[in-house]
PDB file of C-alpha atoms and ligand atoms in Angstrom:
ATOM      1  CA  UNK A   1     223.386-127.782 170.953  1.00 40.00           C
ATOM      2  CA  UNK A   2     220.058-128.940 172.568  1.00 44.00           C
ATOM      3  CA  UNK A   3     216.689-128.338 171.136  1.00 66.00           C
ATOM      4  CA  UNK A   4     218.241-127.876 167.788  1.00 96.00           C
ATOM      5  CA  UNK A   5     215.908-129.879 165.413  1.00 98.00           C
ATOM      6  CA  UNK A   6     216.926-132.296 162.394  1.00 98.00           C
ATOM      7  CA  UNK A   7     214.350-132.594 160.247  1.00 98.00           C
ATOM      8  CA  UNK A   8     214.809-136.224 158.570  1.00 98.00           C
ATOM      9  CA  UNK A   9     212.567-136.292 155.530  1.00 99.00           C
ATOM     10  CA  UNK A  10     211.853-139.518 153.478  1.00 98.00           C
ATOM     11  CA  UNK A  11     209.913-139.540 150.032  1.00 98.00           C
ATOM     12  CA  UNK A  12     207.980-141.967 148.066  1.00 98.00           C
ATOM     13  CA  UNK A  13     207.943-145.687 148.857  1.00 98.00           C
ATOM     14  CA  UNK A  14     210.384-145.181 151.861  1.00 98.00           C
ATOM     15  CA  UNK A  15     207.270-146.552 153.818  1.00 98.00           C
ATOM     16  CA  UNK A  16     208.044-150.133 152.111  1.00 97.00           C
ATOM     17  CA  UNK A  17     211.952-150.544 153.511  1.00 98.00           C
ATOM     18  CA  UNK A  18     212.396-153.798 154.983  1.00 96.00           C
ATOM     19  CA  UNK A  19     210.410-155.850 152.429  1.00 96.00           C
ATOM     20  CA  UNK A  20     211.191-153.315 149.490  1.00 97.00           C
ATOM     21  CA  UNK A  21     213.814-154.885 147.204  1.00 95.00           C
ATOM     22  CA  UNK A  22     215.674-155.644 150.042  1.00 96.00           C
ATOM     23  CA  UNK A  23     218.448-156.746 148.098  1.00 96.00           C
ATOM     24  CA  UNK A  24     218.860-152.877 147.201  1.00 96.00           C
ATOM     25  CA  UNK A  25     217.571-151.252 150.017  1.00 97.00           C
ATOM     26  CA  UNK A  26     218.302-153.652 152.786  1.00 95.00           C
ATOM     27  CA  UNK A  27     216.190-155.274 155.028  1.00 97.00           C
ATOM     28  CA  UNK A  28     215.654-152.436 157.925  1.00 97.00           C
ATOM     29  CA  UNK A  29     212.476-151.073 157.968  1.00 98.00           C
ATOM     30  CA  UNK A  30     211.763-147.006 158.257  1.00 98.00           C
ATOM     31  CA  UNK A  31     210.957-147.416 161.879  1.00 98.00           C
ATOM     32  CA  UNK A  32     213.865-149.422 162.529  1.00 98.00           C
ATOM     33  CA  UNK A  33     215.731-146.080 160.792  1.00 98.00           C
ATOM     34  CA  UNK A  34     213.749-143.863 162.715  1.00 98.00           C
ATOM     35  CA  UNK A  35     214.635-145.086 166.152  1.00 98.00           C
ATOM     36  CA  UNK A  36     218.470-145.260 165.211  1.00 98.00           C
ATOM     37  CA  UNK A  37     218.217-141.502 164.099  1.00 98.00           C
ATOM     38  CA  UNK A  38     216.639-140.815 167.236  1.00 98.00           C
ATOM     39  CA  UNK A  39     219.410-142.539 169.474  1.00 98.00           C
ATOM     40  CA  UNK A  40     221.919-141.161 167.273  1.00 98.00           C
ATOM     41  CA  UNK A  41     220.357-137.701 167.656  1.00 97.00           C
ATOM     42  CA  UNK A  42     220.014-137.627 171.438  1.00 96.00           C
ATOM     43  CA  UNK A  43     223.522-138.449 171.529  1.00 96.00           C
ATOM     44  CA  UNK A  44     224.394-135.357 169.154  1.00 96.00           C
ATOM     45  CA  UNK A  45     221.863-133.387 171.477  1.00 96.00           C
ATOM     46  CA  UNK A  46     219.695-132.945 168.281  1.00 97.00           C
ATOM     47  CA  UNK A  47     215.970-132.969 168.410  1.00 97.00           C
ATOM     48  CA  UNK A  48     214.295-135.196 165.567  1.00 98.00           C
ATOM     49  CA  UNK A  49     211.419-134.594 163.211  1.00 98.00           C
ATOM     50  CA  UNK A  50     211.021-137.739 161.331  1.00 98.00           C
ATOM     51  CA  UNK A  51     208.685-137.991 158.734  1.00 98.00           C
ATOM     52  CA  UNK A  52     207.856-140.116 155.362  1.00 98.00           C
ATOM     53  CA  UNK A  53     205.498-139.157 152.599  1.00 98.00           C
ATOM     54  CA  UNK A  54     204.484-140.476 149.335  1.00 98.00           C
ATOM     55  CA  UNK A  55     203.382-136.698 147.994  1.00 98.00           C
ATOM     56  CA  UNK A  56     205.675-134.580 146.095  1.00 98.00           C
ATOM     57  CA  UNK A  57     203.701-131.313 147.258  1.00 98.00           C
ATOM     58  CA  UNK A  58     203.975-132.625 150.853  1.00 98.00           C
ATOM     59  CA  UNK A  59     207.385-133.103 150.843  1.00 98.00           C
ATOM     60  CA  UNK A  60     208.023-129.452 149.492  1.00 98.00           C
ATOM     61  CA  UNK A  61     205.770-128.149 152.232  1.00 98.00           C
ATOM     62  CA  UNK A  62     207.825-130.087 154.663  1.00 98.00           C
ATOM     63  CA  UNK A  63     211.083-128.538 153.307  1.00 98.00           C
ATOM     64  CA  UNK A  64     209.592-125.259 153.698  1.00 98.00           C
ATOM     65  CA  UNK A  65     208.636-126.002 157.289  1.00 98.00           C
ATOM     66  CA  UNK A  66     212.037-127.349 157.932  1.00 98.00           C
ATOM     67  CA  UNK A  67     213.451-124.236 156.862  1.00 98.00           C
ATOM     68  CA  UNK A  68     211.558-122.281 159.039  1.00 97.00           C
ATOM     69  CA  UNK A  69     211.530-124.484 162.100  1.00 97.00           C
ATOM     70  CA  UNK A  70     214.635-126.620 161.744  1.00 98.00           C
ATOM     71  CA  UNK A  71     218.511-126.552 162.129  1.00 98.00           C
ATOM     72  CA  UNK A  72     219.385-128.747 159.599  1.00 98.00           C
ATOM     73  CA  UNK A  73     217.701-131.289 157.209  1.00 98.00           C
ATOM     74  CA  UNK A  74     218.343-134.655 156.009  1.00 98.00           C
ATOM     75  CA  UNK A  75     216.077-135.537 152.783  1.00 99.00           C
ATOM     76  CA  UNK A  76     215.978-138.965 151.154  1.00 98.00           C
ATOM     77  CA  UNK A  77     213.599-137.661 148.097  1.00 98.00           C
ATOM     78  CA  UNK A  78     213.281-141.031 146.828  1.00 98.00           C
ATOM     79  CA  UNK A  79     212.457-141.233 142.944  1.00 98.00           C
ATOM     80  CA  UNK A  80     211.656-137.388 143.102  1.00 98.00           C
ATOM     81  CA  UNK A  81     215.560-137.137 143.160  1.00 98.00           C
ATOM     82  CA  UNK A  82     215.323-137.617 139.585  1.00 98.00           C
ATOM     83  CA  UNK A  83     212.590-135.451 138.475  1.00 98.00           C
ATOM     84  CA  UNK A  84     211.605-132.778 140.995  1.00 98.00           C
ATOM     85  CA  UNK A  85     212.288-129.216 140.049  1.00 98.00           C
ATOM     86  CA  UNK A  86     209.772-128.004 142.939  1.00 98.00           C
ATOM     87  CA  UNK A  87     211.615-129.984 145.284  1.00 98.00           C
ATOM     88  CA  UNK A  88     215.117-128.351 143.993  1.00 98.00           C
ATOM     89  CA  UNK A  89     213.459-125.038 144.300  1.00 98.00           C
ATOM     90  CA  UNK A  90     212.157-125.619 148.108  1.00 98.00           C
ATOM     91  CA  UNK A  91     215.756-126.624 148.969  1.00 98.00           C
ATOM     92  CA  UNK A  92     217.557-124.039 147.228  1.00 98.00           C
ATOM     93  CA  UNK A  93     214.756-121.663 149.110  1.00 98.00           C
ATOM     94  CA  UNK A  94     215.823-122.635 152.650  1.00 98.00           C
ATOM     95  CA  UNK A  95     219.144-121.457 154.297  1.00 97.00           C
ATOM     96  CA  UNK A  96     219.854-124.241 156.949  1.00 98.00           C
ATOM     97  CA  UNK A  97     222.575-127.109 156.093  1.00 98.00           C
ATOM     98  CA  UNK A  98     220.961-129.910 153.872  1.00 98.00           C
ATOM     99  CA  UNK A  99     222.275-133.375 153.220  1.00 98.00           C
ATOM    100  CA  UNK A 100     220.643-135.549 150.578  1.00 98.00           C
ATOM    101  CA  UNK A 101     220.829-139.464 151.397  1.00 98.00           C
ATOM    102  CA  UNK A 102     220.348-142.335 149.226  1.00 98.00           C
ATOM    103  CA  UNK A 103     220.351-145.880 150.719  1.00 98.00           C
ATOM    104  CA  UNK A 104     221.592-147.387 147.488  1.00 98.00           C
ATOM    105  CA  UNK A 105     224.445-146.073 144.889  1.00 98.00           C
ATOM    106  CA  UNK A 106     222.595-143.989 142.506  1.00 98.00           C
ATOM    107  CA  UNK A 107     225.247-143.950 140.293  1.00 98.00           C
ATOM    108  CA  UNK A 108     225.792-147.631 140.217  1.00 97.00           C
ATOM    109  CA  UNK A 109     222.288-148.147 138.745  1.00 97.00           C
ATOM    110  CA  UNK A 110     219.740-147.353 136.093  1.00 96.00           C
ATOM    111  CA  UNK A 111     220.773-144.276 133.895  1.00 96.00           C
ATOM    112  CA  UNK A 112     217.760-142.710 134.621  1.00 95.00           C
ATOM    113  CA  UNK A 113     218.791-143.018 138.427  1.00 98.00           C
ATOM    114  CA  UNK A 114     222.357-141.852 138.253  1.00 97.00           C
ATOM    115  CA  UNK A 115     221.271-137.950 137.934  1.00 97.00           C
ATOM    116  CA  UNK A 116     219.788-136.098 140.846  1.00 98.00           C
ATOM    117  CA  UNK A 117     217.701-133.037 139.963  1.00 98.00           C
ATOM    118  CA  UNK A 118     217.723-131.818 143.810  1.00 98.00           C
ATOM    119  CA  UNK A 119     221.501-132.688 144.711  1.00 98.00           C
ATOM    120  CA  UNK A 120     222.645-129.165 143.735  1.00 98.00           C
ATOM    121  CA  UNK A 121     220.610-127.561 146.628  1.00 98.00           C
ATOM    122  CA  UNK A 122     222.735-129.885 149.394  1.00 98.00           C
ATOM    123  CA  UNK A 123     225.844-129.093 151.100  1.00 98.00           C
ATOM    124  CA  UNK A 124     226.783-132.922 150.640  1.00 98.00           C
ATOM    125  CA  UNK A 125     225.637-136.053 149.707  1.00 98.00           C
ATOM    126  CA  UNK A 126     225.794-139.652 151.198  1.00 98.00           C
ATOM    127  CA  UNK A 127     224.834-142.831 149.113  1.00 98.00           C
ATOM    128  CA  UNK A 128     225.461-146.498 148.794  1.00 98.00           C
ATOM    129  CA  UNK A 129     226.002-147.296 152.782  1.00 98.00           C
ATOM    130  CA  UNK A 130     222.051-148.184 153.407  1.00 98.00           C
ATOM    131  CA  UNK A 131     220.773-147.604 156.304  1.00 98.00           C
ATOM    132  CA  UNK A 132     223.706-146.694 158.451  1.00 98.00           C
ATOM    133  CA  UNK A 133     224.083-143.280 156.074  1.00 98.00           C
ATOM    134  CA  UNK A 134     221.097-142.064 158.061  1.00 98.00           C
ATOM    135  CA  UNK A 135     223.424-142.073 161.131  1.00 98.00           C
ATOM    136  CA  UNK A 136     226.421-140.914 159.376  1.00 98.00           C
ATOM    137  CA  UNK A 137     224.371-137.943 157.756  1.00 98.00           C
ATOM    138  CA  UNK A 138     223.554-136.940 161.260  1.00 98.00           C
ATOM    139  CA  UNK A 139     226.977-136.922 162.385  1.00 98.00           C
ATOM    140  CA  UNK A 140     227.772-134.470 159.130  1.00 98.00           C
ATOM    141  CA  UNK A 141     224.647-132.465 159.724  1.00 98.00           C
ATOM    142  CA  UNK A 142     225.637-132.060 163.342  1.00 97.00           C
ATOM    143  CA  UNK A 143     229.090-130.524 162.609  1.00 97.00           C
ATOM    144  CA  UNK A 144     227.452-128.768 159.920  1.00 97.00           C
ATOM    145  CA  UNK A 145     225.031-126.963 162.465  1.00 96.00           C
ATOM    146  CA  UNK A 146     227.869-126.192 164.698  1.00 90.00           C
ATOM    147  CA  UNK A 147     229.554-124.071 161.618  1.00 79.00           C
ATOM    148  CA  UNK A 148     226.596-121.770 161.460  1.00 66.00           C
TER     149      UNK A 148
HETATM  150  C1  DQA B 201     216.563-143.849 146.799  1.00 86.84           C
HETATM  151  C2  DQA B 201     217.152-143.900 145.194  1.00 86.84           C
HETATM  152  C3  DQA B 201     215.927-143.455 144.300  1.00 86.84           C
HETATM  153  O1  DQA B 201     216.263-143.879 142.933  1.00 86.84           O
HETATM  154  C4  DQA B 201     214.839-144.299 144.433  1.00 86.84           C
HETATM  155  O2  DQA B 201     213.580-143.888 143.544  1.00 86.84           O
HETATM  156  C5  DQA B 201     214.134-144.739 145.822  1.00 86.84           C
HETATM  157  C6  DQA B 201     215.204-144.862 146.807  1.00 86.84           C
HETATM  158  C7  DQA B 201     217.957-144.511 147.648  1.00 86.84           C
HETATM  159  O3  DQA B 201     217.569-144.386 148.697  1.00 86.84           O
HETATM  160  O4  DQA B 201     218.316-145.364 147.281  1.00 86.84           O
HETATM  161  O5  DQA B 201     213.058-144.495 145.916  1.00 86.84           O
HETATM  162  O6  DQA B 201     216.447-142.792 146.729  1.00 86.84           O
END
């Protein structure tokens, strides 16, 4: 599976991980998570494209790029999870395995967070497991990529 690339895309405010509401999102920074993802991906024989943006259109562009260059996608759309039809459309348009990830359990939070607009386009979801979810998502993605 060498040279296949897993895109790991992170949406708004995830650059603040570590200091942002740590009781909800944990104390790992996004750099910590990226490092762990790179180690895990290397074990799985995957290359990693790890990115974060606060901008919806940039996320849409990156999802499209993942569709043409990537073997699979893990996305934490942040608050765009609950609002972005543009992101749903971008995810629906690409034909690679996709996992939606949330650090927190969105079903245990405010009502407006309990609906994911983007989830219907995902093969599967991982949520509520904090930073560890990224490693679990990579395991799941590698299995899905192997199946293709
Ligand atoms: C989040 C959950 C979203 O509701 C929130 O807007 C985020 C992070 C999570 O990882 O738990 O920014 O996607």
